[in-house]
Amino acid sequence: MKLGFLTNSLVHHGMNDIEDIVDWSVNHAFQALEVGPNVPFHSLEKVVSERKIEIAALTYCRNFLSEDEELAALHKNELFNRVRMAGELGIPVVVTSTGISESAKGDHYDGYDAIRSKPEYSLEKVVSLFHDVIKLAEEKNVKIAFENCPLMGNIAISPDLWRKLFERLDSPNIGLAYDPSHLLWQFIDPYLPIKEFGHKIFHVHAKDTEINHEQLKRAGVLSDFSWWRYRLPGLGDLNWTKFISELTEVGYTGAMSVEHEDPVWGGDLSKTKQGIVISKQYLEKIPGFSAEPQVKIREI
C-alpha cells in the first residue's frame, strides 16, 4: 500500500499551491496524494510529469441529483472533466459520491443527511447518471470509486446499497473508496464487507471514529451527532491491525489516504500538518502495512 493523504485539510487552512503541497509531502516521505476539488486542473500536469509523488486519485463528491438544475449540471460537468483529466494524466481513480434525489427527502432533510432520506428511492436516477460516467471511465481507463459517506449527496453508504448499485452498474470500472470511519458511526461492521467487496475497493481512506458511549446513552442516535467524532487513525474505535490485515488478505495494494477531519488536531495549518504526520507515523507501525522505506522527516 502507498501512504498518502487528501489535500482538502491543507487547502482548507490556506495551503493552496499544489507545488507547496507536493514539496511538503515529499519532505515527509508520503508516496501519494489524493487531490481534492479546490486544486486547479492546470497545475496537475506538471506534478504528474515531475514524478516527485504519485497522484493516486482525484476527488469530487457533490449532489449530482440536486433539484437546482444549474447546480446539478455544474457538478456533473466537473465530474466528467475529472474523469477526462484522470485519463489524460494516467491518474487511476476518481473518488465521488452518487448523488441523491431530492424527491427522496423527508420534511427535515438538510441537503446532505442521508439518514433522514430513503436512499434506495434514488437508485434509478443514480444508475441512469452513472451509466454515462462509466462509459467515459471505461474509454479513459479510469476507476470510479464511490465513497461511503452519508453526510453528502450519496446513497453508497452501506453494504446492502453497494450490492444494489453494483448489480445495476455492472462494470469493472465502478467500485468503492472504502472509509471505515463512516461505517463505525452507522454501527456497520467495518471489517466484514472487505471480504465481499475486496475486488471493488479501489481506494481507502485512513480515518477513525470515536464513539462517546456515555453521550450516546443520553442523546440516542437520532437527536444529533454529539456522540461521535472523526479522529486520526488510532485515536478512535477502529482496530487498525485487523483492518489492514483484512485489506491485505483480499490483495489490496492501492493508496491508503489519510483524510484528516480530527477536531483535536485541526484548527490551523500547523496543527493540521502535525495531525497528518502523526497519522503516517501510526499507520507505518502497524504489522503488515507495507510502505516505502522511511526517510528522515524534516521540521513541520
Coordinates of C-alpha atoms in Angstrom, one line a residue:
M1 CA 0.0 0.0 0.0
K2 CA 1.2 3.5 -0.8
L3 CA 0.6 6.0 2.0
G4 CA -0.8 9.4 1.1
F5 CA -3.4 12.0 2.2
L6 CA -6.3 14.0 0.9
T7 CA -5.3 17.6 0.1
N8 CA -8.5 19.1 1.4
S9 CA -7.3 19.7 5.0
L10 CA -4.3 21.6 3.9
V11 CA -6.2 23.7 1.3
H12 CA -8.8 24.5 4.0
H13 CA -6.1 26.2 6.0
G14 CA -4.7 28.2 3.1
M15 CA -2.0 25.9 1.7
N16 CA -3.4 26.3 -1.9
D17 CA -0.4 25.9 -4.1
I18 CA -0.1 22.2 -5.2
E19 CA 3.6 22.6 -5.6
D20 CA 3.9 23.5 -2.0
I21 CA 1.8 20.6 -1.0
V22 CA 3.9 18.2 -3.1
D23 CA 7.1 19.5 -1.6
W24 CA 5.8 19.2 1.9
S25 CA 4.5 15.7 1.1
V26 CA 7.9 14.5 -0.4
N27 CA 9.8 16.0 2.6
H28 CA 7.6 13.9 4.9
A29 CA 8.0 10.7 2.9
F30 CA 4.5 10.4 1.6
Q31 CA 4.1 8.3 -1.6
A32 CA 0.8 9.5 -2.9
L33 CA -1.7 12.4 -3.0
E34 CA -5.5 12.4 -3.3
V35 CA -6.2 15.7 -4.9
G36 CA -9.4 17.4 -3.8
P37 CA -11.8 19.7 -5.8
N38 CA -10.1 23.0 -4.9
V39 CA -6.8 22.3 -6.7
P40 CA -6.8 23.7 -10.2
F41 CA -6.6 21.3 -13.1
H42 CA -3.8 23.2 -14.9
S43 CA -1.4 22.5 -12.1
L44 CA -1.7 18.7 -12.2
E45 CA 0.1 18.1 -15.4
K46 CA 3.4 19.5 -14.0
V47 CA 3.0 17.4 -10.8
V48 CA 2.5 14.2 -12.9
S49 CA 5.3 15.0 -15.3
E50 CA 7.8 15.7 -12.5
R51 CA 7.1 12.4 -10.8
K52 CA 8.1 13.6 -7.3
I53 CA 4.9 11.9 -6.0
E54 CA 2.1 9.9 -7.4
I55 CA -1.4 11.3 -7.7
A56 CA -3.5 8.3 -6.6
A57 CA -6.9 9.9 -7.1
L58 CA -8.9 13.0 -7.9
T59 CA -11.9 13.6 -5.6
Y60 CA -15.2 15.3 -6.3
C61 CA -18.2 14.5 -4.0
R62 CA -21.3 16.5 -4.6
N63 CA -25.1 16.0 -5.1
F64 CA -25.3 15.4 -8.8
L65 CA -29.1 15.0 -8.5
S66 CA -29.9 18.3 -6.9
E67 CA -33.2 19.9 -7.7
D68 CA -31.2 23.1 -8.6
E69 CA -30.7 22.2 -12.3
E70 CA -28.0 24.7 -12.8
L71 CA -26.0 23.4 -9.8
A72 CA -26.6 19.8 -10.7
A73 CA -25.3 20.5 -14.3
L74 CA -22.2 22.2 -12.9
H75 CA -21.4 19.3 -10.6
K76 CA -22.0 16.7 -13.4
N77 CA -19.7 18.7 -15.7
E78 CA -17.0 18.9 -13.0
L79 CA -17.2 15.1 -12.5
F80 CA -16.9 14.3 -16.2
N81 CA -14.0 16.8 -16.5
R82 CA -12.2 14.9 -13.7
V83 CA -12.7 11.6 -15.4
R84 CA -11.2 13.0 -18.6
M85 CA -8.3 14.7 -16.8
A86 CA -7.5 11.5 -14.9
G87 CA -7.5 9.5 -18.1
E88 CA -5.2 12.0 -19.9
L89 CA -2.7 12.1 -17.0
G90 CA -2.8 8.5 -16.0
I91 CA -4.4 9.0 -12.6
P92 CA -6.1 5.7 -11.9
V93 CA -9.1 6.7 -9.7
V94 CA -11.8 9.3 -9.4
V95 CA -13.4 9.3 -5.9
T96 CA -17.0 10.6 -5.9
S97 CA -20.5 10.4 -4.4
T98 CA -23.6 9.0 -6.2
G99 CA -25.9 12.0 -5.8
I100 CA -29.2 11.6 -4.1
S101 CA -32.6 12.5 -5.5
E102 CA -34.3 15.4 -3.5
S103 CA -37.6 13.7 -4.1
A104 CA -36.4 11.1 -1.6
K105 CA -36.0 13.7 1.1
G106 CA -38.0 13.8 4.3
D107 CA -39.5 17.0 5.5
H108 CA -36.5 17.8 7.7
Y109 CA -33.8 16.9 5.1
D110 CA -31.0 19.4 5.2
G111 CA -29.5 18.6 1.7
Y112 CA -26.8 16.2 2.9
D113 CA -28.2 14.0 5.6
A114 CA -28.9 10.6 4.1
I115 CA -30.2 9.3 7.4
R116 CA -33.5 11.3 7.0
S117 CA -33.9 10.3 3.4
K118 CA -34.7 7.0 1.7
P119 CA -31.5 6.3 -0.3
E120 CA -33.0 3.4 -2.3
Y121 CA -35.5 5.8 -3.9
S122 CA -32.6 7.5 -5.7
L123 CA -31.3 4.2 -7.2
E124 CA -32.8 4.6 -10.7
K125 CA -31.6 8.1 -11.1
V126 CA -28.1 7.3 -9.9
V127 CA -27.9 4.3 -12.2
S128 CA -29.0 6.5 -15.2
L129 CA -26.4 9.1 -14.4
F130 CA -23.5 6.8 -13.9
H131 CA -24.1 4.7 -17.0
D132 CA -22.7 7.7 -18.9
V133 CA -19.9 8.3 -16.3
I134 CA -18.9 4.6 -16.6
K135 CA -18.9 4.7 -20.4
L136 CA -16.4 7.6 -20.2
A137 CA -14.4 6.0 -17.5
E138 CA -14.0 2.8 -19.5
E139 CA -12.9 4.8 -22.5
K140 CA -10.3 6.6 -20.4
N141 CA -9.2 3.6 -18.3
V142 CA -10.2 5.3 -15.1
K143 CA -11.8 3.7 -12.0
I144 CA -14.8 5.4 -10.4
A145 CA -14.8 4.9 -6.6
F146 CA -17.9 5.7 -4.6
E147 CA -17.0 7.0 -1.1
N148 CA -19.4 5.6 1.6
C149 CA -20.1 8.9 3.4
P150 CA -23.7 9.5 4.3
L151 CA -23.1 13.2 5.0
M152 CA -23.3 14.4 1.4
G153 CA -25.4 13.7 -1.6
N154 CA -24.8 10.0 -1.6
I155 CA -26.6 6.6 -1.4
A156 CA -23.5 4.3 -1.5
I157 CA -23.5 4.2 2.3
S158 CA -23.9 0.5 3.3
P159 CA -23.1 -3.0 2.0
D160 CA -26.7 -3.6 1.1
L161 CA -26.8 -0.5 -1.1
W162 CA -23.4 -1.2 -2.6
R163 CA -24.7 -4.6 -3.7
K164 CA -27.7 -3.0 -5.4
L165 CA -25.5 -0.4 -7.1
F166 CA -23.0 -2.9 -8.4
E167 CA -25.8 -5.2 -9.7
R168 CA -27.2 -2.3 -11.7
L169 CA -23.8 -0.8 -12.6
D170 CA -22.0 -3.9 -13.8
S171 CA -18.6 -2.7 -14.8
P172 CA -15.1 -3.5 -13.6
N173 CA -14.5 0.3 -13.6
I174 CA -17.0 1.0 -10.8
G175 CA -16.2 0.4 -7.1
L176 CA -15.5 1.9 -3.7
A177 CA -13.5 4.4 -1.9
Y178 CA -13.6 2.5 1.4
D179 CA -13.8 4.7 4.5
P180 CA -14.2 2.7 7.8
S181 CA -14.9 5.8 9.8
H182 CA -18.4 6.2 8.3
L183 CA -19.3 2.6 9.0
L184 CA -18.4 2.9 12.6
W185 CA -20.9 5.6 13.5
Q186 CA -23.6 3.8 11.5
F187 CA -22.8 0.6 13.6
I188 CA -21.9 -1.3 10.4
D189 CA -19.1 -3.8 10.7
P190 CA -16.1 -2.1 9.1
Y191 CA -14.2 -5.4 8.6
L192 CA -16.7 -7.9 7.3
P193 CA -17.6 -6.1 4.0
I194 CA -13.9 -6.2 2.9
K195 CA -14.2 -9.9 2.2
E196 CA -17.3 -9.5 -0.1
F197 CA -16.3 -6.2 -1.8
G198 CA -12.5 -6.5 -1.8
H199 CA -12.4 -6.7 -5.6
K200 CA -14.3 -3.4 -5.7
I201 CA -12.1 -1.5 -3.3
F202 CA -10.2 0.9 -5.5
H203 CA -9.1 3.5 -2.8
V204 CA -9.0 3.6 1.0
H205 CA -9.4 6.5 3.4
A206 CA -7.5 6.3 6.7
K207 CA -9.8 8.0 9.2
D208 CA -11.1 6.8 12.5
T209 CA -14.3 7.4 14.5
E210 CA -14.5 7.8 18.3
I211 CA -17.9 6.8 19.8
N212 CA -18.7 8.6 23.1
H213 CA -20.8 5.9 24.6
E214 CA -21.9 7.9 27.7
Q215 CA -23.3 10.7 25.5
L216 CA -24.9 8.1 23.2
K217 CA -26.8 6.7 26.2
R218 CA -28.2 10.2 26.8
A219 CA -28.7 11.5 23.3
G220 CA -29.5 8.4 21.2
V221 CA -28.6 8.1 17.5
L222 CA -31.3 10.4 16.1
S223 CA -31.0 13.6 18.2
D224 CA -27.6 14.9 17.0
F225 CA -24.1 13.8 16.3
S226 CA -22.7 14.8 19.7
W227 CA -22.0 11.1 20.5
W228 CA -19.3 10.6 17.8
R229 CA -16.5 12.4 16.1
Y230 CA -13.9 11.7 13.4
R231 CA -10.3 11.1 14.7
L232 CA -6.9 10.4 13.4
P233 CA -6.1 6.7 12.8
G234 CA -5.5 5.1 16.2
L235 CA -7.4 7.6 18.2
G236 CA -10.9 6.1 17.6
D237 CA -12.6 2.8 17.9
L238 CA -11.2 1.0 14.8
N239 CA -8.9 -1.9 15.2
W240 CA -6.3 -0.8 12.6
T241 CA -4.3 -4.0 12.8
K242 CA -7.4 -6.1 11.9
F243 CA -8.4 -3.5 9.2
I244 CA -5.0 -3.6 7.5
S245 CA -5.0 -7.4 7.8
E246 CA -8.4 -7.7 6.0
L247 CA -7.2 -5.4 3.2
T248 CA -4.0 -7.4 2.8
E249 CA -5.9 -10.7 2.7
V250 CA -8.0 -9.5 -0.2
G251 CA -4.9 -8.3 -2.1
Y252 CA -5.4 -4.5 -1.8
T253 CA -2.3 -2.7 -3.0
G254 CA -3.7 0.8 -3.7
A255 CA -3.4 4.0 -1.7
M256 CA -4.1 4.4 2.0
S257 CA -5.1 8.1 2.0
V258 CA -5.3 10.0 5.3
E259 CA -8.4 12.1 5.4
H260 CA -7.8 14.5 8.3
E261 CA -11.0 15.7 9.9
D262 CA -10.0 15.3 13.5
P263 CA -11.1 18.4 15.5
V264 CA -8.5 17.9 18.2
W265 CA -5.6 18.1 15.6
G266 CA -7.2 20.8 13.5
G267 CA -7.9 24.5 13.7
D268 CA -4.8 25.9 11.9
L269 CA -2.3 24.8 9.3
S270 CA 0.5 23.9 11.7
K271 CA -1.6 21.6 13.8
T272 CA -3.3 20.1 10.8
K273 CA 0.2 19.2 9.4
Q274 CA 1.1 17.6 12.7
G275 CA -2.1 15.5 12.5
I276 CA -1.3 14.2 9.1
V277 CA 2.3 13.3 10.2
I278 CA 1.0 11.6 13.3
S279 CA -1.3 9.6 11.2
K280 CA 1.5 8.5 9.0
Q281 CA 3.7 7.5 11.9
Y282 CA 0.9 5.5 13.4
L283 CA 0.0 3.6 10.2
E284 CA 3.6 2.7 9.4
K285 CA 4.0 0.8 12.7
I286 CA 1.0 -1.5 12.0
P287 CA 2.1 -5.1 11.4
G288 CA 1.6 -5.9 7.7
F289 CA 1.4 -2.3 6.5
S290 CA 3.7 -2.1 3.5
A291 CA 5.1 1.4 2.9
E292 CA 8.2 2.7 1.2
P293 CA 11.4 2.9 3.3
Q294 CA 11.2 5.8 5.7
V295 CA 13.4 8.8 5.3
K296 CA 14.3 11.4 7.9
I297 CA 11.4 13.7 8.4
R298 CA 12.1 17.4 8.4
E299 CA 10.5 20.0 10.6
I300 CA 6.8 20.5 10.1

